Tab-separated table of C-alpha atoms in Angstrom:
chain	number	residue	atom	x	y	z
A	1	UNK	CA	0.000	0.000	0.000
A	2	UNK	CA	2.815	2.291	0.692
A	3	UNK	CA	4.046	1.779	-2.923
A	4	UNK	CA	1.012	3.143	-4.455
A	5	UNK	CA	0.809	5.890	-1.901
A	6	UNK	CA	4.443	6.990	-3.150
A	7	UNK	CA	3.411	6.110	-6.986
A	8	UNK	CA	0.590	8.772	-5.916
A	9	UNK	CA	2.587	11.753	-4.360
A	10	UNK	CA	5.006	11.435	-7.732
A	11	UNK	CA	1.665	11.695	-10.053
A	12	UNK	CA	0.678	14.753	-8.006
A	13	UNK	CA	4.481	16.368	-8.609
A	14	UNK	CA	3.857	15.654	-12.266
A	15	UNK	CA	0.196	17.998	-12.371
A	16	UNK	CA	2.056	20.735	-11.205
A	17	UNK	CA	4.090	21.596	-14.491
A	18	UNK	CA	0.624	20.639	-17.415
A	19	UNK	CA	-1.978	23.569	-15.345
A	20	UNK	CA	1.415	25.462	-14.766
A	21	UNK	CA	2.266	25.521	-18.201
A	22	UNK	CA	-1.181	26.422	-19.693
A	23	UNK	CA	-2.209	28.252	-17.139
A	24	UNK	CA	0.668	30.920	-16.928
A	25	UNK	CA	3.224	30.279	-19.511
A	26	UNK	CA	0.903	30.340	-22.540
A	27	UNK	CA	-0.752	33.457	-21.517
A	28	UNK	CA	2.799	35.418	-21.007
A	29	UNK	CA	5.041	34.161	-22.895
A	30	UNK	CA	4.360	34.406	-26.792
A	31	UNK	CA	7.463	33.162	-28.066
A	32	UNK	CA	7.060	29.672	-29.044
A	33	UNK	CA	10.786	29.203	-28.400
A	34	UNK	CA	11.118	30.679	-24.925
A	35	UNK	CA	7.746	28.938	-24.057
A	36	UNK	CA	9.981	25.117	-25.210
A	37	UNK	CA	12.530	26.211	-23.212
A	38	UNK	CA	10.218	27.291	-19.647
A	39	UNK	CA	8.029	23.763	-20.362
A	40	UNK	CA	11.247	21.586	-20.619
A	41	UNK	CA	12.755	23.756	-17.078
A	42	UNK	CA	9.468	22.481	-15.561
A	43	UNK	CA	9.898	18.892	-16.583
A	44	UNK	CA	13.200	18.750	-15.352
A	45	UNK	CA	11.609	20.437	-11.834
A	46	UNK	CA	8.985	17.470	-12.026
A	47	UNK	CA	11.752	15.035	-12.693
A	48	UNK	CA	14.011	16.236	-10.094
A	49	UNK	CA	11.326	15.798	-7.448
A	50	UNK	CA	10.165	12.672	-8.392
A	51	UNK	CA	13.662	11.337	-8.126
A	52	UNK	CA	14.146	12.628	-5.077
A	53	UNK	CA	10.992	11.126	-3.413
A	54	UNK	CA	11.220	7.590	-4.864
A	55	UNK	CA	9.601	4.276	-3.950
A	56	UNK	CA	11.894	2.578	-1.373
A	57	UNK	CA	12.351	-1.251	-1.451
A	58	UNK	CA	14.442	-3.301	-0.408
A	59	UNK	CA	18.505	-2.742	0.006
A	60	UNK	CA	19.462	0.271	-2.328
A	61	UNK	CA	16.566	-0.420	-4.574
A	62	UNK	CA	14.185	2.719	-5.811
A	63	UNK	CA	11.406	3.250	-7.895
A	64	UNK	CA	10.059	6.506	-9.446
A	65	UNK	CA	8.155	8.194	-12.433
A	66	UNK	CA	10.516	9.658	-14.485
A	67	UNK	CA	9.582	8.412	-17.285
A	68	UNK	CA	6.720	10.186	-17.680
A	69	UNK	CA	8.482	13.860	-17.814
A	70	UNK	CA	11.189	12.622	-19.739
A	71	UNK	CA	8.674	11.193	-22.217
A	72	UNK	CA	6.541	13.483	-22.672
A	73	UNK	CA	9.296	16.751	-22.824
A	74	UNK	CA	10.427	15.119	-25.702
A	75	UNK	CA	7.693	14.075	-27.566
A	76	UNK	CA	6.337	17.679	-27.063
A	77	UNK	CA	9.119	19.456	-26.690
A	78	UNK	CA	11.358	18.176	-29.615
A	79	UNK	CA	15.474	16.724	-29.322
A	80	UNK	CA	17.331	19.175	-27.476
A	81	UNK	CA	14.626	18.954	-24.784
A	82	UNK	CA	14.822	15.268	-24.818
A	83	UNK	CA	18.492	15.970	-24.511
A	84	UNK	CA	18.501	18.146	-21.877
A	85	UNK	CA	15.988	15.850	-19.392
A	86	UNK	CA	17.890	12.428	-19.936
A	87	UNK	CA	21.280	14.794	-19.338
A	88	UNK	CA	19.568	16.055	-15.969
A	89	UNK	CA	18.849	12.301	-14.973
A	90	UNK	CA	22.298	11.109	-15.411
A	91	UNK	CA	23.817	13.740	-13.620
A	92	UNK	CA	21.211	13.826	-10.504
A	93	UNK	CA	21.179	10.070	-10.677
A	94	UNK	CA	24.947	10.455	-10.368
A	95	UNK	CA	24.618	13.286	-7.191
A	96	UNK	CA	23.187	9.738	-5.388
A	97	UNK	CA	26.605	8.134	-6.147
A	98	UNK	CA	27.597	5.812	-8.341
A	99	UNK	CA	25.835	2.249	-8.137
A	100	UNK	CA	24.052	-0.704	-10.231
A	101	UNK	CA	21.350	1.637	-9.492
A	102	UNK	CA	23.485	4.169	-11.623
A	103	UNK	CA	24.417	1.836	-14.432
A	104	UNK	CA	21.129	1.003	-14.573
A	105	UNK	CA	19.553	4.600	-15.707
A	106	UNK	CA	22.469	4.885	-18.099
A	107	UNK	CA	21.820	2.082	-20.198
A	108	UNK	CA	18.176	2.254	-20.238
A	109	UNK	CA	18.983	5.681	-21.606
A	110	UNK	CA	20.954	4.516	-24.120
A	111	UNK	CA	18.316	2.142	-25.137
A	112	UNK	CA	15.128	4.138	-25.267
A	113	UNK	CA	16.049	7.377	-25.552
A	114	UNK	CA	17.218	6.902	-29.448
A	115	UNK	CA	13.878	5.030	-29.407
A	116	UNK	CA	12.102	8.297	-28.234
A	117	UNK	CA	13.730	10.712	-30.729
A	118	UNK	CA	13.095	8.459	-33.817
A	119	UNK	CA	9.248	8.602	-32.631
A	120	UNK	CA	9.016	11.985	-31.759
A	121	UNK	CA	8.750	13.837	-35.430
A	122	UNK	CA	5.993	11.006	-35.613
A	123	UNK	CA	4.086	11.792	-32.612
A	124	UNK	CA	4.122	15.856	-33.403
A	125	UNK	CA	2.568	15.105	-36.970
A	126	UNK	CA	-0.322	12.644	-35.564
A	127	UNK	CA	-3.542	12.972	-34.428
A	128	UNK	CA	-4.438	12.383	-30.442
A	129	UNK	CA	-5.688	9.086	-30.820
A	130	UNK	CA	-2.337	7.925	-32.501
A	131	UNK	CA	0.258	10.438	-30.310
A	132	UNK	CA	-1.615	8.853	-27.338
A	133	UNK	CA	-0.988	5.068	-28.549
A	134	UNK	CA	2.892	6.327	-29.189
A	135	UNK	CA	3.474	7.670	-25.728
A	136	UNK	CA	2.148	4.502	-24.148
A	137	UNK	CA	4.024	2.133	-26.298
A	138	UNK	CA	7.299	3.862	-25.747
A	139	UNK	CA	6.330	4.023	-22.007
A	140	UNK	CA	5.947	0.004	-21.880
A	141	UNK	CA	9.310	-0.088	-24.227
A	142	UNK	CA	11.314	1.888	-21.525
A	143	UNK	CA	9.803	-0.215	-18.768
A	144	UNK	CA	10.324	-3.194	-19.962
A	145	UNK	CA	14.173	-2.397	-20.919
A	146	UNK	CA	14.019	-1.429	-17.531
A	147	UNK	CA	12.722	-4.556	-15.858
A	148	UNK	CA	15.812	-6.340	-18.228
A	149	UNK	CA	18.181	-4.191	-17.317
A	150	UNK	CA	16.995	-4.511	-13.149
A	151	UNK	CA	16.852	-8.167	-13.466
A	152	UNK	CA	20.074	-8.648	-14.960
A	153	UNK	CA	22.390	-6.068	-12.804
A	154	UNK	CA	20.131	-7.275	-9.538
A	155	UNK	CA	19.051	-10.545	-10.117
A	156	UNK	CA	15.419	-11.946	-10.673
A	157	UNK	CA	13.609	-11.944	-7.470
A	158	UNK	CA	9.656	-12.547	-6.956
A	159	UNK	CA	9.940	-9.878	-4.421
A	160	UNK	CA	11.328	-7.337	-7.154
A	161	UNK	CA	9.617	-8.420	-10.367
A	162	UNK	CA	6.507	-7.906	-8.004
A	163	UNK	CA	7.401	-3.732	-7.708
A	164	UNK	CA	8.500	-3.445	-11.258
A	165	UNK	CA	5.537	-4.514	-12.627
A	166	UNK	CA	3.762	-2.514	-10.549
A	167	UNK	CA	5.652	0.411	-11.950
A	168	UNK	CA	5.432	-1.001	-15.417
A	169	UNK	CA	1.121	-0.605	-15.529
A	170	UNK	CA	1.135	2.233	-13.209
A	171	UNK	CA	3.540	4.052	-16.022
A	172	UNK	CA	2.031	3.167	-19.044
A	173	UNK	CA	-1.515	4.307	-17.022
A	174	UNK	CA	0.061	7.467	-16.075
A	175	UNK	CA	1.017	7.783	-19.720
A	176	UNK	CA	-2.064	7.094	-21.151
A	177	UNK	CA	-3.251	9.424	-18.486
A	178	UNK	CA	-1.356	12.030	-18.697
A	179	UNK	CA	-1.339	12.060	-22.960
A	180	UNK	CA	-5.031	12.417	-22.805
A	181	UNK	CA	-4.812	15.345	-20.343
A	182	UNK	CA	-2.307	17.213	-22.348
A	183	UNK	CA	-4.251	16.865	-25.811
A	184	UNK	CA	-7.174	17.615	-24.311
A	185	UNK	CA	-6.468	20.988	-22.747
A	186	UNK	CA	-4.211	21.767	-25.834
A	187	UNK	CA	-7.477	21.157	-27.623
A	188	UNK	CA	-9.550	23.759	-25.273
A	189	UNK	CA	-6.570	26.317	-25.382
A	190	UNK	CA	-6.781	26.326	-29.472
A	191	UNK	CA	-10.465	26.295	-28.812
A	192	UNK	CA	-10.463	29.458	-27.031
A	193	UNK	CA	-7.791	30.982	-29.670
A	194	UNK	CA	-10.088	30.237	-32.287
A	195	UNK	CA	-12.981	31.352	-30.475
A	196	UNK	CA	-11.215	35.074	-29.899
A	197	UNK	CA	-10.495	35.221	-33.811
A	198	UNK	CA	-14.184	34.609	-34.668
A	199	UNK	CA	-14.994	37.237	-32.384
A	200	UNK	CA	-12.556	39.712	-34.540
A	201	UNK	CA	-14.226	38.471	-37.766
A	202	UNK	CA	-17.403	38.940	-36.405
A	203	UNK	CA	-16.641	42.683	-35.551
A	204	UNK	CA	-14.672	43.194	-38.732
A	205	UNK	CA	-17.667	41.786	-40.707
A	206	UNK	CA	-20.270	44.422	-38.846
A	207	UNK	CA	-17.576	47.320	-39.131
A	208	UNK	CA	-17.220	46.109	-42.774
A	209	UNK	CA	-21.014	46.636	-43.693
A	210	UNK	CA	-21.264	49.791	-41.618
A	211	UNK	CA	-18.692	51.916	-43.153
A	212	UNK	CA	-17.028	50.537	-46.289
A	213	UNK	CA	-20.002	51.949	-48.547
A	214	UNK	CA	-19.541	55.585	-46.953
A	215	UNK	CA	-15.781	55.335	-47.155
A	216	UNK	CA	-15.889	54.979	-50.451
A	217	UNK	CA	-18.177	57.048	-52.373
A	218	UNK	CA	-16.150	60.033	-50.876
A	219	UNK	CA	-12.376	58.170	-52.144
A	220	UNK	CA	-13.830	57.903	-55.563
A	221	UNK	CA	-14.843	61.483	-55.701
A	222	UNK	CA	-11.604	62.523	-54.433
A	223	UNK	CA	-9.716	59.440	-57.027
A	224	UNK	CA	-11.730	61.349	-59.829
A	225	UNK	CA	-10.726	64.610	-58.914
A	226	UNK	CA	-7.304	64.380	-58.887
A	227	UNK	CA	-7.359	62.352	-62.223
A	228	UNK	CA	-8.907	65.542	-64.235
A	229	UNK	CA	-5.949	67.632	-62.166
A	230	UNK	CA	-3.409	65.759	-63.533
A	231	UNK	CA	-3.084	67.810	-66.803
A	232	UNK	CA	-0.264	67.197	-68.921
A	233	UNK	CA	1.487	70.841	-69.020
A	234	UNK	CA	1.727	70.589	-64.618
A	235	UNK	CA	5.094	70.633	-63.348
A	236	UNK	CA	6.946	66.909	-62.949
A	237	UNK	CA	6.727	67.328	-59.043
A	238	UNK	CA	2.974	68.106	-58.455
A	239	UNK	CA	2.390	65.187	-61.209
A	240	UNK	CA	4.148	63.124	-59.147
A	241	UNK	CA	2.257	64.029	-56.038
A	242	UNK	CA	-1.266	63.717	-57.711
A	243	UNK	CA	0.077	60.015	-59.001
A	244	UNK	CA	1.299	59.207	-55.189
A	245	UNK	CA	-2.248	60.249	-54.047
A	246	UNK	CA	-4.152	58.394	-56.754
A	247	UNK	CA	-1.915	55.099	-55.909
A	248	UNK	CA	-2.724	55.493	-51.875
A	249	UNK	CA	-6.294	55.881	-52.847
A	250	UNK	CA	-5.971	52.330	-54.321
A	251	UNK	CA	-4.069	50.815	-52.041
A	252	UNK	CA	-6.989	51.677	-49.869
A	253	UNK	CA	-9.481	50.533	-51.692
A	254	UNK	CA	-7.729	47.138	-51.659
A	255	UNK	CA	-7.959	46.707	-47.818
A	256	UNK	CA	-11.067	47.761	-48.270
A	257	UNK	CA	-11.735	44.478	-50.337
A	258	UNK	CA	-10.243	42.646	-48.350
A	259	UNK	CA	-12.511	43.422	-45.312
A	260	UNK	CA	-15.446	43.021	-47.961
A	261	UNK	CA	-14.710	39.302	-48.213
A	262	UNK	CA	-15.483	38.744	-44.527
A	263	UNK	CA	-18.260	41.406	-44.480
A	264	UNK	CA	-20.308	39.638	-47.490
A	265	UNK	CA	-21.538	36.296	-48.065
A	266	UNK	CA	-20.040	34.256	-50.782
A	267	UNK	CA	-21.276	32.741	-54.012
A	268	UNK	CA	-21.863	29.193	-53.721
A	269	UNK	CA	-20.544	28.967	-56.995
A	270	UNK	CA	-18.984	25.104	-55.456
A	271	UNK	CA	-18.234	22.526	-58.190
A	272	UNK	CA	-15.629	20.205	-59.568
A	273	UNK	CA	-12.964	21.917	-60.586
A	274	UNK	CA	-9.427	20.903	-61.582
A	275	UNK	CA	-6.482	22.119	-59.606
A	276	UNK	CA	-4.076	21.335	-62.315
A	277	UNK	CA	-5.632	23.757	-64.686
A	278	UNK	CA	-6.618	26.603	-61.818
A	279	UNK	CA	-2.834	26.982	-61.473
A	280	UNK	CA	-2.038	27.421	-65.000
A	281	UNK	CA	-4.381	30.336	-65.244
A	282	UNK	CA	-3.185	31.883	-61.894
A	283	UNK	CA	0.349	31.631	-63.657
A	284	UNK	CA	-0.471	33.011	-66.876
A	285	UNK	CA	-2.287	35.855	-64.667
A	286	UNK	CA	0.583	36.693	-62.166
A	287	UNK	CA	3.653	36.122	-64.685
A	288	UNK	CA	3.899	39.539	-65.214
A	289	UNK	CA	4.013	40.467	-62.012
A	290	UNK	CA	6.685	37.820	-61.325
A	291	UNK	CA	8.766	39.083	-63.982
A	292	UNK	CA	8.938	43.017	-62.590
A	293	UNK	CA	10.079	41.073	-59.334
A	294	UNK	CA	12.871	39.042	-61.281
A	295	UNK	CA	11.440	36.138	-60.124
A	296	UNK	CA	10.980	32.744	-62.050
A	297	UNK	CA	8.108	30.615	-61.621
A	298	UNK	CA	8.774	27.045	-62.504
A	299	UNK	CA	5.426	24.465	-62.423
A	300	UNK	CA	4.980	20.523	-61.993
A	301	UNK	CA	1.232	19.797	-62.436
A	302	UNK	CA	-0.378	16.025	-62.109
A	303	UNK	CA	-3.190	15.298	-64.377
A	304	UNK	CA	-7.010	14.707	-62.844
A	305	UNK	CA	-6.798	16.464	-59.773
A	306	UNK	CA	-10.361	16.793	-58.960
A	307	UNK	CA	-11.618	19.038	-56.009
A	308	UNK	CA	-15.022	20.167	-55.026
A	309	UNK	CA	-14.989	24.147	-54.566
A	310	UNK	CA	-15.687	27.512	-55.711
A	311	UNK	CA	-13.351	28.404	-58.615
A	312	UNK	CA	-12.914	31.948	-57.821
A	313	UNK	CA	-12.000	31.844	-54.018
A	314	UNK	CA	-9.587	29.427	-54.975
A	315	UNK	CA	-7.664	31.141	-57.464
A	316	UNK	CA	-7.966	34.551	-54.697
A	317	UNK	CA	-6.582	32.155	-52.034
A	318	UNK	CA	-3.783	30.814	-54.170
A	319	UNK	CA	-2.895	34.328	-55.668
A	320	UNK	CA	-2.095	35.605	-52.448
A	321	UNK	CA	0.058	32.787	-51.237
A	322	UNK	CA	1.919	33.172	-54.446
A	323	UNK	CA	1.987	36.701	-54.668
A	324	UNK	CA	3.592	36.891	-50.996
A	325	UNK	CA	6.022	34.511	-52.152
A	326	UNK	CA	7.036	36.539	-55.053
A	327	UNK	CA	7.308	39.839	-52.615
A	328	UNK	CA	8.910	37.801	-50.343
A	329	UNK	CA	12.357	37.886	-52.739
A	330	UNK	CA	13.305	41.475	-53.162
A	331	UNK	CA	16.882	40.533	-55.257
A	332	UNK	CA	14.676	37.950	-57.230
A	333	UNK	CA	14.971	34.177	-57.082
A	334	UNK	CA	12.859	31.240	-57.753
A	335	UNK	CA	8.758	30.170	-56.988
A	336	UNK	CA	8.231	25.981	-57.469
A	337	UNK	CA	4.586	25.278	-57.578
A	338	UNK	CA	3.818	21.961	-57.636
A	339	UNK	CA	0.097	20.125	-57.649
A	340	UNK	CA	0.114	16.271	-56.699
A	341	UNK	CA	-1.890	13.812	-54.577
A	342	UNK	CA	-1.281	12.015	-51.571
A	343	UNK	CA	-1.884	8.146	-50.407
A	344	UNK	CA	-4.558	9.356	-47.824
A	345	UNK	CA	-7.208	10.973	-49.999
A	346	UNK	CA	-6.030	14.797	-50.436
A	347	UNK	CA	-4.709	17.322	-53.617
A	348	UNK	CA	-1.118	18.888	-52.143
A	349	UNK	CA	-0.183	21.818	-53.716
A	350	UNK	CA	2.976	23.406	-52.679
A	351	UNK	CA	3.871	26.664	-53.102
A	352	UNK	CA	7.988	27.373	-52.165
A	353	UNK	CA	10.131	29.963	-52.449
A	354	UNK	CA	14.048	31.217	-52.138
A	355	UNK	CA	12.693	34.250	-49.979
A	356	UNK	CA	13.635	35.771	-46.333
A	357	UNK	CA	11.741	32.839	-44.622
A	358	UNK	CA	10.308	32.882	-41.414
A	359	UNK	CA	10.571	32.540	-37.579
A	360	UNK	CA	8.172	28.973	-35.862
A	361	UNK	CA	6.634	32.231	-33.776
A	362	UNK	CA	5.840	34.448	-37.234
A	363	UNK	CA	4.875	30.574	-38.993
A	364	UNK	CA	2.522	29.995	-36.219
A	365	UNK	CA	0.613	34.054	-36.533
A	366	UNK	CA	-0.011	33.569	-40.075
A	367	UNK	CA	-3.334	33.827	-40.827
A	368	UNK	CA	-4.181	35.625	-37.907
A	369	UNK	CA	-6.270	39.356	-38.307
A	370	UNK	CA	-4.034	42.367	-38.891
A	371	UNK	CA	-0.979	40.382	-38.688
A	372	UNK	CA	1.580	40.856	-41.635
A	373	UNK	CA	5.434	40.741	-42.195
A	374	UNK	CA	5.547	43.255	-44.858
A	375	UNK	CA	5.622	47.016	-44.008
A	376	UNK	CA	2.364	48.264	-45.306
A	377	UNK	CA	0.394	45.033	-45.317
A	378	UNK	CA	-2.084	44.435	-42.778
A	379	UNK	CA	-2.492	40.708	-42.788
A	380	UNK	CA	-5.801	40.551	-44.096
A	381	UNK	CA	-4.989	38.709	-47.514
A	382	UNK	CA	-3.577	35.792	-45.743
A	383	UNK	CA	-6.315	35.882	-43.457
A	384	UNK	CA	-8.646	35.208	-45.782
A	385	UNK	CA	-6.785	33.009	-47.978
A	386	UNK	CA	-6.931	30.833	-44.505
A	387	UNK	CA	-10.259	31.213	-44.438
A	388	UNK	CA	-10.916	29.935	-48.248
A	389	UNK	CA	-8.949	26.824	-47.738
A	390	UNK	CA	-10.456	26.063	-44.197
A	391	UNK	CA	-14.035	26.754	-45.845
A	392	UNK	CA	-13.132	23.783	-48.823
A	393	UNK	CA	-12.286	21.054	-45.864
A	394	UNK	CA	-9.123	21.725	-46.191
A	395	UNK	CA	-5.327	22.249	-44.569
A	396	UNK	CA	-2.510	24.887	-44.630
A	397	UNK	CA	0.744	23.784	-43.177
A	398	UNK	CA	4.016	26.225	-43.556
A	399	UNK	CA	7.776	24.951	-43.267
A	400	UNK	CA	10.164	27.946	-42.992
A	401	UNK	CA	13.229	28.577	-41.922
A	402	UNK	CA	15.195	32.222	-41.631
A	403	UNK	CA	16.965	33.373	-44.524
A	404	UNK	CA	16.349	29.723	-46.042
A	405	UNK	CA	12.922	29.839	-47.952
A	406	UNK	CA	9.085	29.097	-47.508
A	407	UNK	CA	7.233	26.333	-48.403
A	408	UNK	CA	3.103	26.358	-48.755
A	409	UNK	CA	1.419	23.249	-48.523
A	410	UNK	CA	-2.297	23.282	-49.099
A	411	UNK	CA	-4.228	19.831	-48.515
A	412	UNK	CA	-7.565	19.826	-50.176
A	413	UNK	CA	-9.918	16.815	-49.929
A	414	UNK	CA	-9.770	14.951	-53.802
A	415	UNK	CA	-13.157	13.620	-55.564
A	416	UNK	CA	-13.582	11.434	-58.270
């Protein structure tokens, strides 16, 4: 009984760093970086005090639930946090002194932890249901290499195999338990993100119908206006002023659009369309364009790939993914579009580029109202372009990396 009573206090030190983490952490810290490095501190806090207030049994023998920060920081957290938590473990394991007890924690390291790391890129692309049957099945892996490893350093003993089994189910429970409790408030915490952008659309989409009429009527009177002042025998400079004004005008009246596509309903203009040739007229319309930029667009198209959506919010969605990659090169460089489909059921089109590239903390903003990375943009054009996809059944995903290029990937649901 006093085995599960100690099991117990170490599952209550593990709590501590999950409602710390999204309690605090995600609502102060918005660096996705710094945030990695605070939740992998914590797990090495939770490891360190579970270590130090093991199960006792027997001469020199001890039990504890390590495993469970040291899995989870790394499937979460990525390698250097796995790193970093199976470093701490050596070297507090080693404070203790060196022992079979020792020996034993370094090779069941060495074993699982290579384990761990091969899983881990895995686990961050799954769903719950599969992330939570990979953390229990490399829980029961690093258990069971540790019951080996215990019974061949210490002997086999019914006494012992008795307490490592224990702590063989309790871990993979904990696991199990532990998996589900992370995904779960993950889940509510994108929820709630989610929940505060619809509430900006929704105010953007009333502003939008309140004042975009009566902010325009007086820009075209003014666009007009300065159009029949711009005679040809003015002087260079106040022709160049007139054109500066005229070009603001319309750079306002493009934001203005862009707000109109959440203020308005859309056509449900939905039917099967094919991807392959949707590109080639968004090339053929933005090659110009490409060319002022010095940029080269080079295409790889697969035959028959049949989608169900609206023609025109496509082609809007995937000219302003393209169009940012283009402006994303100012000495020029290269745009690969490619269209294909995948084993499980979806068109991929990929969009990548040679440009500046971006930050996992600007890669994870994208999308989000009034956010942008260029000077005078005000995020709105991604925004929607978000929006479009999302509104087909679709998926966005961005690889980036600074100063090394972005890549677009758009998943669309295929049809026959």
């Amino acid at each position: 009984m006093n085995i599960i009573k100690d099991f117990l206090l170490q599952l209550t030190l593990m709590v501590l760093p999950i409602f710390t983490y999204y309690t605090f952490i995600t609502e102060w810290v918005k660096s996705s970086k710094n945030r990695n490095v605070i939740m992998s501190i914590l797990w090495g806090i939770s490891i360190i005090f579970c270590m130090s207030f093991p199960v006792e049994f027997g001469e020199n023998a001890r039990l504890e639930l390590r495993i469970i920060p040291l899995l989870l920081g790394t499937l979460y957290g990525g390698v250097w946090p796995g790193i970093f938590l199976s470093a701490l473990i050596i070297l507090y394991r080693l404070y203790f002194g060196i022992s079979v007890g020792f020996y034993n924690t370094l090779l069941v390291l060495l074993f699982s932890l290579p384990v761990i790391l091969f899983f881990q890129k895995s686990f961050a692309s799954s769903k719950k249901d599969k992330r939570v049957k990979i953390a229990v099945g490399l829980a029961f892996y690093y258990c069971l290499i540790g019951l080996t490893f215990f019974g061949i350093l210490r002997g086999f003993s019914i006494e012992y195999l008795k307490v490592q089994i224990i702590h063989l189910v309790f871990a993979v429970v904990v696991t199990w338990f532990f998996t589900i409790l992370t995904e779960t408030i993950r889940e509510i915490h994108k929820l709630r993100l989610e929940m505060e952008n619809s509430e900006k659309l929704r105010v953007i989409s009333e502003l939008t119908s309140v004042f975009a009429h009566e902010i325009r009527n007086p820009m075209q009177v003014t666009r007009g206006f300065l159009q029949l002042l711009n005679e040809p025998d003015l002087p260079s400079k106040k022709k160049e002023y007139i054109q500066l004004s005229i070009e603001e005008l319309d750079r306002a009246n493009e934001i203005i659009n862009d707000f109109l596509s959440f203020g308005k309903p859309s056509m449900n203009n939905y039917g099967r369309i094919d991807v392959g040739y949707q590109l080639h007229r968004i090339v053929n319309i933005i090659q110009s364009y490409s060319l002022n930029h010095n940029v080269e667009i080079k295409t790889d198209f697969l035959d028959n790939c049949w989608i169900y959506a609206n023609p025109q919010k496509l082609n809007q969605s995937l000219i302003n993914i393209l169009k940012n990659a283009i402006e994303s090169m100012p000495n020029g460089g290269m745009v690969w579009i490619r269209c294909t489909s995948t084993d499980d059921g979806y068109i991929k089109i990929s969009i990548k580029d040679q440009g500046i590239g971006m930050t996992r903390e600007q890669i994870n903003r994208l999308g989000s109202p009034f956010y942008s990375l260029k000077e005078s943009g005000t995020g709105l054009g991604m925004m929607v372009s978000f929006q479009i996809v999302r509104s087909f059944k679709g998926k966005i995903r961005v690889n980036s990396e600074k100063d090394m290029g972005t890549e677009f990937i758009i998943l669309l649901p295929q049809i026959t």
